[in-house]
Amino acid sequence: MIKTILLSCFFFLLLNQSGIAQVEAEHAGENNIATNTIIKTNSIYGEIIDASTGRPIEAASVQLYPADKKKAINLLSGMLSKANGEFRFQNLPLQNTFRLVVTALGYKDQDKIIYIDVVNANTDSSYFEKNLGKISMDNNVKKMDEVVVTSSKPAMEMGVDRKIFNVDQMAVASGGSGIDILRNIPSVTVDIDGNVELRNSAPQIFIDGRPTVLTLDQVPAENIEKIELITNPSAKFDAASAGGIINIVLKKNKRIGFNGVVGISAGTPGLFGSNINLNQRQGKFNLFVSAGHNQVGGKANGRTLRENRDSGITTNYFNQYTITNRNRNNNSIRFGTDFFINNHHSITVSQSYVGGNSGSNESQHQDFLAIDKTLQRYGERRSDGNYKYKRSSSRLSYKYSFPKQGQELTADITYNRGSQSSYSNIINSYFYPDGSVYQLPSNVHNDGYSKQKQLTIQADYDNPVSDKIKIEAGIRVYRNEFTSYYNAYARDSGIDVKLPLSNNYRYIENISAGYFTFSYKRASFSYQLGLRAEYSDFKGELIDSAYKFGYQYPANWKNIWNALFPSIFITKKLGEEDDLQFNYSRRIRRPRFWQLNPYIDIYNPTNIRQGNPQLQPEYANSFELNYNHKFKKGNLLAVLYYRNNPRDITQYSDTITAVQYQQLNNAAIEPNAILNTYINANTTNRYGAEFTMKYKPGNDFELTPTINMQYRTVNAKLNKVDLTNKGFNWSTKIMGNYKFRANRPTWYNNLSIQTIAVYESPVVIPQGKRLEQFVVNMAIKKEFLKKKKAAITFAVNDVFNSNRWGAIYDTEQFYQDAYRRWNVRNFRLSFSYKFGDPNFTLIKSSNKRGDDKD
C-alpha cells in the first residue's frame, strides 16, 4: 500500500513538472503586473465587461491565435479574466496581427482581429503594447413578442456515450432524496431495499465521480445538480462498473457575489424536509455551504404465498401477511471553498457530514396449512428495530490548467468515514386454530455496530496534442476498511443465550489502477483506444473463529488478463444531424461484502439470507451500437447492446437443511424456511435494444419516452441441479413536461405539469422470475415573483398506489409468490426561494486596479 501511494505521488509530481516550463514566461509576466514593474515587452491587454450592466466578467476564457488560424495547436496563449475582468498577454511574438477569441458562459462569443502598431519598428528595441480597452459581451438571450426568454437546461441531455438528467427539472422528486430521483430516470430500476439496476445490471454509483459511504436515501434531492448515466464506460472509468456508472453530481454554485436557495417541504405520510444552499464568490475565493433535513414515514404491506414440495410433489402450504411502519430522519451539511490561485492553479477543499436514524415496527401473521389447505396452526410475529448512522467525507482537489485550451492536470484525495449501530427485538407466538397455545413464545434480540473508512487518491491528465489527437492518462488508489460487530440472543426464562447467528467480522479492500487512452479525429471519423489495469485484493475475516475469506486479482502473472480492461470507441459522423458509434469495453463486478459474509440474517423467519465466502468476481464484455439522430424538434438515441457475463453473481434459493434448522432452532426459524444466498453462474447473456427520444412539439411541451427490450439467458448449475433459465422482458418510462406561458400576467403563467409513468415487465432470474411493476408520479409547479425567484410544487408519488417489488420462485422444493413494499403513495408540497446580489462582498477592497490583492 505504501509503495503504491509513493508511486502515485511520484507520477503526479512528474506530470506537474512537465507543464511548468510551458508557463514560466507567463507567470513572470503576471508577477511583473502584481508588483507594478514596467517592462517593455510585447503585450496585449484589456477588460471584459457585461454589455448591459457594465460590470466586469470574471473567468471568461480569453485566447490568442495568429490572425489566420484558430486551432488548438496554433494557440499562442490563453487565460481566464480576473475578478475585475482584466486580462494581459505578455512575451508575444513580434507581428502585426493577432486573433482574439473570448467566450463566457451565458454570453455570445467574441472573435476579432487585432492590428498592432510596433514601436521602434525595424530596430533591436522594437516592441508593442496594445490596449484593447473594454470588450463588451452580450447576453445570450432571445426576445419574442416583448417577452424575454432565457435558455434553461432541459430535463434530459443525450449523447452517444451518456445521458444527463438535470434534477432542477424533475419536479416529482422535489423535497425527496436521491432514491426518488433515480426511480424516475429511464433505464434505471430501484428495488425495495434501495438496490439500483441499470438495464437489469448493478451499476457503480459515485458521488462527484468518487466512491462514497452514503446511501442514496441519505442524499437530499435539493443538493443534487444532475445525474449522469454511462451505460458502457471507457478505460478512463473504474473497472468495477460492469453494469455501467451512475454519477451523482452535487450542487456547487460559482456565481459572482452572494447567492442562495432555501426550501421547505411537507406532506403525508410523515413527510417533512428543509434545505439551504449558499455561496459567496469574491476575488480568488468561492465559499459554499449547503444543509438539509429530510423526514419520511409510511406504512407498507407484504405478502408471501408458498407451496412446499418434496421432489416436486406438494406437501403443505404457508401464507404470510406483513404490515410495516417505518420512519427515517436524515440531516446533512456540506461546506467548502474554491481558491483560484491564478489563471492556472486552483484548489478546492470540501467537507460534508450526514447523520440520522430510522425505526420500524412490524407485525406479521402466518398461516400453516395442510395439503387440503385446512389451517393447522397460525403464528404472530412482532418486531421493532432502530438504526443510527453517521457519515463524513473530506476532499482536497487541485487543478492545473495549461495555457493550451483543454490541457489540464487534476488530482484529489477523498477520505470517507462512517459508523452505524442497530438494535432489533423479535417475538414469535404460535397457536392452534382454536387460539390455544401451540408452543411457548420465543424472543430474539440483537444489537450491532460497524465502522468504515475509505481513502481514494486519484490523478488525471488530459492533453489535446492537436486538433486531431488527444491523450488521457491517470492513476487511482482505493482502500476500504470495514469492521462489524453483531450479537444475537435468545431470551429463555429471562436469561439471554447467545446464538450462532452472532457475527463479528472485518475486511480490507485495496484497488490500484492506471489507465491510458488515445483519441484520434479526422473529418467525420474518430476513435478512442483505451487500456486500464487494476489490481484488487479483498481480505475478510470472521473475528471470533479466525475464518478468512476473500480474493486476489490477478493472483499471479499467468492471470494478468484478469487485471486488464480494454475499451474501444469508434464514431462516424453521418451528417450534421446523425452520429453512429460502436463501442466495446471489458469490466469487472466484485462481490459486495454482504454477498461474501457467511452471516445468516433472520429478520424474516421464513426467508432468511446468507452470504457465500466462495463467491468470485464476475466479468462483463459489453458491446454497443449507438445511433443518435437530431431533428428539428428533438433527437432520437437508438442503442443495440449485448453483454456477456462469465461467472455472473446471481441469487440462489433453497429450503434450509435439517442441520441448519437445528443450529437455528432457538432463533424461531421455520423448518421450511427458504435460505437465500449467492452463487456464480456459468454465464449470463443479455441481448437488448433501447430507444430514447426527446421530442418537443412546441415551445411549452416536451415528451421523453424510453423503451428497453431485452432477452436474457442464464446458464447455471449447482450440485448437479440445472438452474438454467431464459426469457424476454421489456420496460418503458414516459416523461411529459408542459409549461403554460402567456404574454400577459395570468394565474397560470409559468405553471408547469410533469408526469412520469413507468412499466416493467416480468424479468427472468434463476429459478423463477421477477414480477412486473407499474407506477405513475405527477407534479405541478408554479414559479412566481420577479425573475421566477419563488416556486411552489405539489407532487404525488405512486398515484395509483401500485408500486411493489416481488418475485416468483418455482423449484423442486417449493413454489413461492411474494411481494414487498417500502414506499406507499405520498403527497408532498414544497416551496423554494432563490436570492442573490452580484455586488455583495464580505471584505471591501480599496484596490481599484484589481491587482489580486483581495
PDB file of C-alpha atoms in Angstrom, residues 190-440:
ATOM      1  CA  VAL A 190     -34.679   0.659  -7.741  1.00  0.00           C
ATOM      2  CA  ASP A 191     -35.884  -2.264  -5.628  1.00  0.00           C
ATOM      3  CA  ILE A 192     -37.459  -2.242  -2.168  1.00  0.00           C
ATOM      4  CA  ASP A 193     -34.069  -2.375  -0.402  1.00  0.00           C
ATOM      5  CA  GLY A 194     -32.653   0.577  -2.374  1.00  0.00           C
ATOM      6  CA  ASN A 195     -30.565  -1.589  -4.713  1.00  0.00           C
ATOM      7  CA  VAL A 196     -30.164   0.088  -8.108  1.00  0.00           C
ATOM      8  CA  GLU A 197     -30.069  -1.577 -11.525  1.00  0.00           C
ATOM      9  CA  LEU A 198     -29.218  -0.075 -14.911  1.00  0.00           C
ATOM     10  CA  ARG A 199     -30.602  -2.200 -17.757  1.00  0.00           C
ATOM     11  CA  ASN A 200     -31.126  -5.038 -15.257  1.00  0.00           C
ATOM     12  CA  SER A 201     -27.483  -4.944 -14.076  1.00  0.00           C
ATOM     13  CA  ALA A 202     -25.973  -3.454 -10.905  1.00  0.00           C
ATOM     14  CA  PRO A 203     -24.078  -0.213 -11.755  1.00  0.00           C
ATOM     15  CA  GLN A 204     -21.254   1.526  -9.913  1.00  0.00           C
ATOM     16  CA  ILE A 205     -22.584   4.560  -8.045  1.00  0.00           C
ATOM     17  CA  PHE A 206     -20.362   7.605  -7.479  1.00  0.00           C
ATOM     18  CA  ILE A 207     -20.880  10.999  -5.879  1.00  0.00           C
ATOM     19  CA  ASP A 208     -18.929  13.682  -7.750  1.00  0.00           C
ATOM     20  CA  GLY A 209     -17.023  10.948  -9.559  1.00  0.00           C
ATOM     21  CA  ARG A 210     -15.701   9.208  -6.429  1.00  0.00           C
ATOM     22  CA  PRO A 211     -16.803   6.274  -4.194  1.00  0.00           C
ATOM     23  CA  THR A 212     -18.991   7.110  -1.214  1.00  0.00           C
ATOM     24  CA  VAL A 213     -20.125   5.610   2.100  1.00  0.00           C
ATOM     25  CA  LEU A 214     -23.521   7.292   1.707  1.00  0.00           C
ATOM     26  CA  THR A 215     -26.639   5.505   0.565  1.00  0.00           C
ATOM     27  CA  LEU A 216     -28.797   7.387  -1.934  1.00  0.00           C
ATOM     28  CA  ASP A 217     -31.658   7.903   0.515  1.00  0.00           C
ATOM     29  CA  GLN A 218     -29.182   9.901   2.637  1.00  0.00           C
ATOM     30  CA  VAL A 219     -28.639  12.500  -0.131  1.00  0.00           C
ATOM     31  CA  PRO A 220     -31.356  15.212  -0.354  1.00  0.00           C
ATOM     32  CA  ALA A 221     -32.702  15.773  -3.878  1.00  0.00           C
ATOM     33  CA  GLU A 222     -32.219  19.545  -3.499  1.00  0.00           C
ATOM     34  CA  ASN A 223     -28.452  19.029  -3.069  1.00  0.00           C
ATOM     35  CA  ILE A 224     -28.122  17.217  -6.414  1.00  0.00           C
ATOM     36  CA  GLU A 225     -27.425  19.167  -9.599  1.00  0.00           C
ATOM     37  CA  LYS A 226     -27.561  16.352 -12.147  1.00  0.00           C
ATOM     38  CA  ILE A 227     -27.405  12.587 -12.679  1.00  0.00           C
ATOM     39  CA  GLU A 228     -25.076  11.109 -15.304  1.00  0.00           C
ATOM     40  CA  LEU A 229     -25.782   7.664 -16.789  1.00  0.00           C
ATOM     41  CA  ILE A 230     -22.886   5.951 -18.599  1.00  0.00           C
ATOM     42  CA  THR A 231     -24.009   2.539 -19.823  1.00  0.00           C
ATOM     43  CA  ASN A 232     -20.658   1.395 -21.235  1.00  0.00           C
ATOM     44  CA  PRO A 233     -17.753   3.316 -19.616  1.00  0.00           C
ATOM     45  CA  SER A 234     -14.350   3.679 -21.278  1.00  0.00           C
ATOM     46  CA  ALA A 235     -10.998   2.688 -19.759  1.00  0.00           C
ATOM     47  CA  LYS A 236     -10.875   6.079 -18.025  1.00  0.00           C
ATOM     48  CA  PHE A 237     -13.518   4.942 -15.547  1.00  0.00           C
ATOM     49  CA  ASP A 238     -13.396   2.466 -12.682  1.00  0.00           C
ATOM     50  CA  ALA A 239     -13.277  -1.119 -13.964  1.00  0.00           C
ATOM     51  CA  ALA A 240     -15.804  -2.220 -11.315  1.00  0.00           C
ATOM     52  CA  SER A 241     -18.611  -0.874 -13.470  1.00  0.00           C
ATOM     53  CA  ALA A 242     -19.795  -3.962 -15.322  1.00  0.00           C
ATOM     54  CA  GLY A 243     -23.349  -2.656 -15.042  1.00  0.00           C
ATOM     55  CA  GLY A 244     -22.423   0.907 -16.044  1.00  0.00           C
ATOM     56  CA  ILE A 245     -21.934   4.041 -13.946  1.00  0.00           C
ATOM     57  CA  ILE A 246     -24.403   6.370 -12.246  1.00  0.00           C
ATOM     58  CA  ASN A 247     -22.650   9.569 -11.161  1.00  0.00           C
ATOM     59  CA  ILE A 248     -24.418  11.902  -8.702  1.00  0.00           C
ATOM     60  CA  VAL A 249     -23.155  15.471  -9.222  1.00  0.00           C
ATOM     61  CA  LEU A 250     -23.800  17.714  -6.216  1.00  0.00           C
ATOM     62  CA  LYS A 251     -24.610  21.392  -6.476  1.00  0.00           C
ATOM     63  CA  LYS A 252     -21.850  23.945  -6.025  1.00  0.00           C
ATOM     64  CA  ASN A 253     -22.620  27.485  -7.140  1.00  0.00           C
ATOM     65  CA  LYS A 254     -19.770  29.612  -8.501  1.00  0.00           C
ATOM     66  CA  ARG A 255     -21.680  32.745  -9.498  1.00  0.00           C
ATOM     67  CA  ILE A 256     -20.179  36.125  -8.610  1.00  0.00           C
ATOM     68  CA  GLY A 257     -21.360  37.736  -5.380  1.00  0.00           C
ATOM     69  CA  PHE A 258     -23.716  36.233  -2.848  1.00  0.00           C
ATOM     70  CA  ASN A 259     -26.315  33.665  -3.976  1.00  0.00           C
ATOM     71  CA  GLY A 260     -28.618  31.227  -2.270  1.00  0.00           C
ATOM     72  CA  VAL A 261     -31.643  28.949  -2.398  1.00  0.00           C
ATOM     73  CA  VAL A 262     -33.851  27.964   0.544  1.00  0.00           C
ATOM     74  CA  GLY A 263     -36.625  25.407   0.554  1.00  0.00           C
ATOM     75  CA  ILE A 264     -39.131  23.672   2.771  1.00  0.00           C
ATOM     76  CA  SER A 265     -41.499  20.766   2.130  1.00  0.00           C
ATOM     77  CA  ALA A 266     -44.163  18.808   3.995  1.00  0.00           C
ATOM     78  CA  GLY A 267     -46.555  16.017   3.186  1.00  0.00           C
ATOM     79  CA  THR A 268     -48.148  12.752   4.128  1.00  0.00           C
ATOM     80  CA  PRO A 269     -47.421  10.149   5.386  1.00  0.00           C
ATOM     81  CA  GLY A 270     -44.956  11.757   7.793  1.00  0.00           C
ATOM     82  CA  LEU A 271     -43.011  13.801   5.214  1.00  0.00           C
ATOM     83  CA  PHE A 272     -41.019  16.908   6.086  1.00  0.00           C
ATOM     84  CA  GLY A 273     -37.896  18.483   4.636  1.00  0.00           C
ATOM     85  CA  SER A 274     -35.887  21.697   4.584  1.00  0.00           C
ATOM     86  CA  ASN A 275     -32.739  22.783   2.799  1.00  0.00           C
ATOM     87  CA  ILE A 276     -30.477  25.748   2.147  1.00  0.00           C
ATOM     88  CA  ASN A 277     -27.692  26.315  -0.414  1.00  0.00           C
ATOM     89  CA  LEU A 278     -25.415  29.375  -0.224  1.00  0.00           C
ATOM     90  CA  ASN A 279     -22.313  30.625  -1.985  1.00  0.00           C
ATOM     91  CA  GLN A 280     -20.181  33.752  -1.860  1.00  0.00           C
ATOM     92  CA  ARG A 281     -17.660  34.364  -4.645  1.00  0.00           C
ATOM     93  CA  GLN A 282     -15.265  37.246  -4.274  1.00  0.00           C
ATOM     94  CA  GLY A 283     -11.834  37.688  -5.769  1.00  0.00           C
ATOM     95  CA  LYS A 284      -9.858  34.483  -5.617  1.00  0.00           C
ATOM     96  CA  PHE A 285     -12.296  32.674  -3.313  1.00  0.00           C
ATOM     97  CA  ASN A 286     -15.631  30.937  -3.702  1.00  0.00           C
ATOM     98  CA  LEU A 287     -17.238  29.831  -0.430  1.00  0.00           C
ATOM     99  CA  PHE A 288     -20.154  27.401  -0.495  1.00  0.00           C
ATOM    100  CA  VAL A 289     -22.349  25.693   2.067  1.00  0.00           C
ATOM    101  CA  SER A 290     -25.483  23.561   1.949  1.00  0.00           C
ATOM    102  CA  ALA A 291     -27.568  21.916   4.666  1.00  0.00           C
ATOM    103  CA  GLY A 292     -30.739  19.895   4.764  1.00  0.00           C
ATOM    104  CA  HIS A 293     -33.169  17.837   6.814  1.00  0.00           C
ATOM    105  CA  ASN A 294     -35.373  15.060   5.477  1.00  0.00           C
ATOM    106  CA  GLN A 295     -38.044  13.036   7.243  1.00  0.00           C
ATOM    107  CA  VAL A 296     -40.033  10.141   5.744  1.00  0.00           C
ATOM    108  CA  GLY A 297     -42.700   7.882   7.201  1.00  0.00           C
ATOM    109  CA  GLY A 298     -45.233   5.367   5.979  1.00  0.00           C
ATOM    110  CA  LYS A 299     -46.970   2.044   6.404  1.00  0.00           C
ATOM    111  CA  ALA A 300     -46.363  -0.698   3.836  1.00  0.00           C
ATOM    112  CA  ASN A 301     -47.543  -4.254   3.425  1.00  0.00           C
ATOM    113  CA  GLY A 302     -46.164  -7.514   2.066  1.00  0.00           C
ATOM    114  CA  ARG A 303     -47.459 -10.958   1.200  1.00  0.00           C
ATOM    115  CA  THR A 304     -45.945 -14.428   0.715  1.00  0.00           C
ATOM    116  CA  LEU A 305     -47.835 -17.429  -0.674  1.00  0.00           C
ATOM    117  CA  ARG A 306     -45.798 -20.633  -0.622  1.00  0.00           C
ATOM    118  CA  GLU A 307     -46.350 -24.230  -1.678  1.00  0.00           C
ATOM    119  CA  ASN A 308     -43.845 -26.571  -0.019  1.00  0.00           C
ATOM    120  CA  ARG A 309     -42.788 -29.592  -2.068  1.00  0.00           C
ATOM    121  CA  ASP A 310     -40.837 -32.810  -1.801  1.00  0.00           C
ATOM    122  CA  SER A 311     -39.184 -33.696  -5.132  1.00  0.00           C
ATOM    123  CA  GLY A 312     -41.813 -31.654  -6.923  1.00  0.00           C
ATOM    124  CA  ILE A 313     -44.809 -33.080  -5.018  1.00  0.00           C
ATOM    125  CA  THR A 314     -46.817 -30.639  -2.876  1.00  0.00           C
ATOM    126  CA  THR A 315     -46.741 -31.440   0.864  1.00  0.00           C
ATOM    127  CA  ASN A 316     -48.332 -28.364   2.527  1.00  0.00           C
ATOM    128  CA  TYR A 317     -48.888 -24.611   2.223  1.00  0.00           C
ATOM    129  CA  PHE A 318     -47.708 -21.497   4.019  1.00  0.00           C
ATOM    130  CA  ASN A 319     -49.083 -17.943   3.797  1.00  0.00           C
ATOM    131  CA  GLN A 320     -47.602 -14.827   5.379  1.00  0.00           C
ATOM    132  CA  TYR A 321     -49.004 -11.271   5.614  1.00  0.00           C
ATOM    133  CA  THR A 322     -46.870  -8.354   6.834  1.00  0.00           C
ATOM    134  CA  ILE A 323     -47.568  -4.737   7.808  1.00  0.00           C
ATOM    135  CA  THR A 324     -44.575  -2.482   8.478  1.00  0.00           C
ATOM    136  CA  ASN A 325     -44.440   1.045   9.893  1.00  0.00           C
ATOM    137  CA  ARG A 326     -41.226   2.887   9.034  1.00  0.00           C
ATOM    138  CA  ASN A 327     -39.811   6.326   9.707  1.00  0.00           C
ATOM    139  CA  ARG A 328     -36.491   7.896   8.745  1.00  0.00           C
ATOM    140  CA  ASN A 329     -34.756  11.147   9.718  1.00  0.00           C
ATOM    141  CA  ASN A 330     -31.706  12.476   7.912  1.00  0.00           C
ATOM    142  CA  ASN A 331     -29.591  15.609   8.488  1.00  0.00           C
ATOM    143  CA  SER A 332     -26.736  16.794   6.294  1.00  0.00           C
ATOM    144  CA  ILE A 333     -24.313  19.686   5.891  1.00  0.00           C
ATOM    145  CA  ARG A 334     -21.646  20.324   3.274  1.00  0.00           C
ATOM    146  CA  PHE A 335     -19.237  23.255   3.039  1.00  0.00           C
ATOM    147  CA  GLY A 336     -16.002  24.215   1.368  1.00  0.00           C
ATOM    148  CA  THR A 337     -14.071  26.723  -0.667  1.00  0.00           C
ATOM    149  CA  ASP A 338     -12.522  27.122  -4.098  1.00  0.00           C
ATOM    150  CA  PHE A 339      -9.236  29.051  -4.134  1.00  0.00           C
ATOM    151  CA  PHE A 340      -8.276  30.359  -7.582  1.00  0.00           C
ATOM    152  CA  ILE A 341      -4.562  30.959  -7.042  1.00  0.00           C
ATOM    153  CA  ASN A 342      -4.133  32.362 -10.545  1.00  0.00           C
ATOM    154  CA  ASN A 343      -5.277  31.583 -14.068  1.00  0.00           C
ATOM    155  CA  HIS A 344      -3.593  28.176 -13.946  1.00  0.00           C
ATOM    156  CA  HIS A 345      -3.787  26.856 -10.401  1.00  0.00           C
ATOM    157  CA  SER A 346      -6.885  26.258  -8.272  1.00  0.00           C
ATOM    158  CA  ILE A 347      -7.551  24.302  -5.073  1.00  0.00           C
ATOM    159  CA  THR A 348     -10.868  23.086  -3.663  1.00  0.00           C
ATOM    160  CA  VAL A 349     -11.410  21.916  -0.093  1.00  0.00           C
ATOM    161  CA  SER A 350     -14.778  20.455   0.919  1.00  0.00           C
ATOM    162  CA  GLN A 351     -16.234  18.699   3.946  1.00  0.00           C
ATOM    163  CA  SER A 352     -19.607  17.046   4.491  1.00  0.00           C
ATOM    164  CA  TYR A 353     -21.389  15.410   7.413  1.00  0.00           C
ATOM    165  CA  VAL A 354     -24.519  13.261   7.329  1.00  0.00           C
ATOM    166  CA  GLY A 355     -26.321  11.723  10.273  1.00  0.00           C
ATOM    167  CA  GLY A 356     -29.687  10.269  11.058  1.00  0.00           C
ATOM    168  CA  ASN A 357     -31.758   7.387  12.280  1.00  0.00           C
ATOM    169  CA  SER A 358     -34.548   5.125  11.144  1.00  0.00           C
ATOM    170  CA  GLY A 359     -37.006   2.990  13.027  1.00  0.00           C
ATOM    171  CA  SER A 360     -39.550   0.328  12.195  1.00  0.00           C
ATOM    172  CA  ASN A 361     -42.129  -1.885  13.818  1.00  0.00           C
ATOM    173  CA  GLU A 362     -43.575  -4.856  12.015  1.00  0.00           C
ATOM    174  CA  SER A 363     -46.479  -7.194  12.589  1.00  0.00           C
ATOM    175  CA  GLN A 364     -46.650 -10.482  10.721  1.00  0.00           C
ATOM    176  CA  HIS A 365     -49.422 -13.067  10.531  1.00  0.00           C
ATOM    177  CA  GLN A 366     -48.546 -16.606   9.405  1.00  0.00           C
ATOM    178  CA  ASP A 367     -50.869 -19.423   8.354  1.00  0.00           C
ATOM    179  CA  PHE A 368     -49.643 -23.043   8.223  1.00  0.00           C
ATOM    180  CA  LEU A 369     -51.935 -25.136   6.001  1.00  0.00           C
ATOM    181  CA  ALA A 370     -52.219 -28.872   5.328  1.00  0.00           C
ATOM    182  CA  ILE A 371     -52.271 -30.447   1.858  1.00  0.00           C
ATOM    183  CA  ASP A 372     -56.052 -29.829   1.695  1.00  0.00           C
ATOM    184  CA  LYS A 373     -55.443 -26.191   2.740  1.00  0.00           C
ATOM    185  CA  THR A 374     -57.055 -26.599   6.175  1.00  0.00           C
ATOM    186  CA  LEU A 375     -55.464 -24.475   8.901  1.00  0.00           C
ATOM    187  CA  GLN A 376     -53.149 -26.476  11.173  1.00  0.00           C
ATOM    188  CA  ARG A 377     -51.754 -23.590  13.203  1.00  0.00           C
ATOM    189  CA  TYR A 378     -51.010 -19.892  12.910  1.00  0.00           C
ATOM    190  CA  GLY A 379     -48.312 -17.554  14.134  1.00  0.00           C
ATOM    191  CA  GLU A 380     -47.985 -13.925  15.176  1.00  0.00           C
ATOM    192  CA  ARG A 381     -44.640 -12.184  14.921  1.00  0.00           C
ATOM    193  CA  ARG A 382     -43.851  -8.742  16.329  1.00  0.00           C
ATOM    194  CA  SER A 383     -40.579  -6.952  15.730  1.00  0.00           C
ATOM    195  CA  ASP A 384     -39.215  -3.477  16.222  1.00  0.00           C
ATOM    196  CA  GLY A 385     -35.852  -2.058  15.297  1.00  0.00           C
ATOM    197  CA  ASN A 386     -33.762   1.090  15.301  1.00  0.00           C
ATOM    198  CA  TYR A 387     -30.818   2.120  13.156  1.00  0.00           C
ATOM    199  CA  LYS A 388     -28.491   5.120  13.635  1.00  0.00           C
ATOM    200  CA  TYR A 389     -25.668   6.312  11.422  1.00  0.00           C
ATOM    201  CA  LYS A 390     -23.006   8.994  10.993  1.00  0.00           C
ATOM    202  CA  ARG A 391     -21.068   9.739   7.796  1.00  0.00           C
ATOM    203  CA  SER A 392     -18.397  12.241   6.815  1.00  0.00           C
ATOM    204  CA  SER A 393     -16.482  12.995   3.632  1.00  0.00           C
ATOM    205  CA  SER A 394     -13.378  15.170   3.190  1.00  0.00           C
ATOM    206  CA  ARG A 395     -11.861  16.110  -0.143  1.00  0.00           C
ATOM    207  CA  LEU A 396      -8.845  18.102  -1.282  1.00  0.00           C
ATOM    208  CA  SER A 397      -8.695  18.803  -5.028  1.00  0.00           C
ATOM    209  CA  TYR A 398      -6.065  20.507  -7.167  1.00  0.00           C
ATOM    210  CA  LYS A 399      -6.352  21.617 -10.785  1.00  0.00           C
ATOM    211  CA  TYR A 400      -3.635  22.930 -13.067  1.00  0.00           C
ATOM    212  CA  SER A 401      -4.785  24.465 -16.367  1.00  0.00           C
ATOM    213  CA  PHE A 402      -2.098  24.692 -19.029  1.00  0.00           C
ATOM    214  CA  PRO A 403      -2.078  27.648 -21.449  1.00  0.00           C
ATOM    215  CA  LYS A 404      -3.300  25.354 -24.210  1.00  0.00           C
ATOM    216  CA  GLN A 405      -7.061  25.011 -24.122  1.00  0.00           C
ATOM    217  CA  GLY A 406      -8.211  21.628 -22.806  1.00  0.00           C
ATOM    218  CA  GLN A 407      -4.834  20.604 -21.385  1.00  0.00           C
ATOM    219  CA  GLU A 408      -5.115  20.125 -17.648  1.00  0.00           C
ATOM    220  CA  LEU A 409      -3.918  18.119 -14.686  1.00  0.00           C
ATOM    221  CA  THR A 410      -6.219  17.291 -11.784  1.00  0.00           C
ATOM    222  CA  ALA A 411      -5.513  15.455  -8.548  1.00  0.00           C
ATOM    223  CA  ASP A 412      -7.577  14.850  -5.448  1.00  0.00           C
ATOM    224  CA  ILE A 413      -7.666  12.969  -2.178  1.00  0.00           C
ATOM    225  CA  THR A 414     -11.030  11.830  -0.784  1.00  0.00           C
ATOM    226  CA  TYR A 415     -11.421  10.394   2.705  1.00  0.00           C
ATOM    227  CA  ASN A 416     -14.773   8.966   3.773  1.00  0.00           C
ATOM    228  CA  ARG A 417     -15.655   7.504   7.111  1.00  0.00           C
ATOM    229  CA  GLY A 418     -18.815   6.365   8.828  1.00  0.00           C
ATOM    230  CA  SER A 419     -20.326   4.349  11.647  1.00  0.00           C
ATOM    231  CA  GLN A 420     -23.713   2.843  12.336  1.00  0.00           C
ATOM    232  CA  SER A 421     -25.455   0.999  15.137  1.00  0.00           C
ATOM    233  CA  SER A 422     -28.615  -1.092  15.161  1.00  0.00           C
ATOM    234  CA  TYR A 423     -30.963  -2.867  17.549  1.00  0.00           C
ATOM    235  CA  SER A 424     -33.961  -5.139  17.000  1.00  0.00           C
ATOM    236  CA  ASN A 425     -36.290  -7.223  19.119  1.00  0.00           C
ATOM    237  CA  ILE A 426     -38.409 -10.093  17.724  1.00  0.00           C
ATOM    238  CA  ILE A 427     -41.205 -12.049  19.469  1.00  0.00           C
ATOM    239  CA  ASN A 428     -42.774 -15.126  17.853  1.00  0.00           C
ATOM    240  CA  SER A 429     -46.016 -16.708  19.132  1.00  0.00           C
ATOM    241  CA  TYR A 430     -47.786 -19.789  17.691  1.00  0.00           C
ATOM    242  CA  PHE A 431     -51.361 -21.014  18.243  1.00  0.00           C
ATOM    243  CA  TYR A 432     -53.739 -23.794  17.242  1.00  0.00           C
ATOM    244  CA  PRO A 433     -56.763 -22.807  15.135  1.00  0.00           C
ATOM    245  CA  ASP A 434     -58.882 -22.563  18.310  1.00  0.00           C
ATOM    246  CA  GLY A 435     -56.479 -19.994  19.791  1.00  0.00           C
ATOM    247  CA  SER A 436     -54.788 -22.263  22.317  1.00  0.00           C
ATOM    248  CA  VAL A 437     -51.006 -22.093  22.592  1.00  0.00           C
ATOM    249  CA  TYR A 438     -49.136 -24.272  20.097  1.00  0.00           C
ATOM    250  CA  GLN A 439     -45.744 -23.558  21.662  1.00  0.00           C
ATOM    251  CA  LEU A 440     -44.304 -21.058  24.102  1.00  0.00           C
TER     252      LEU A 440
END
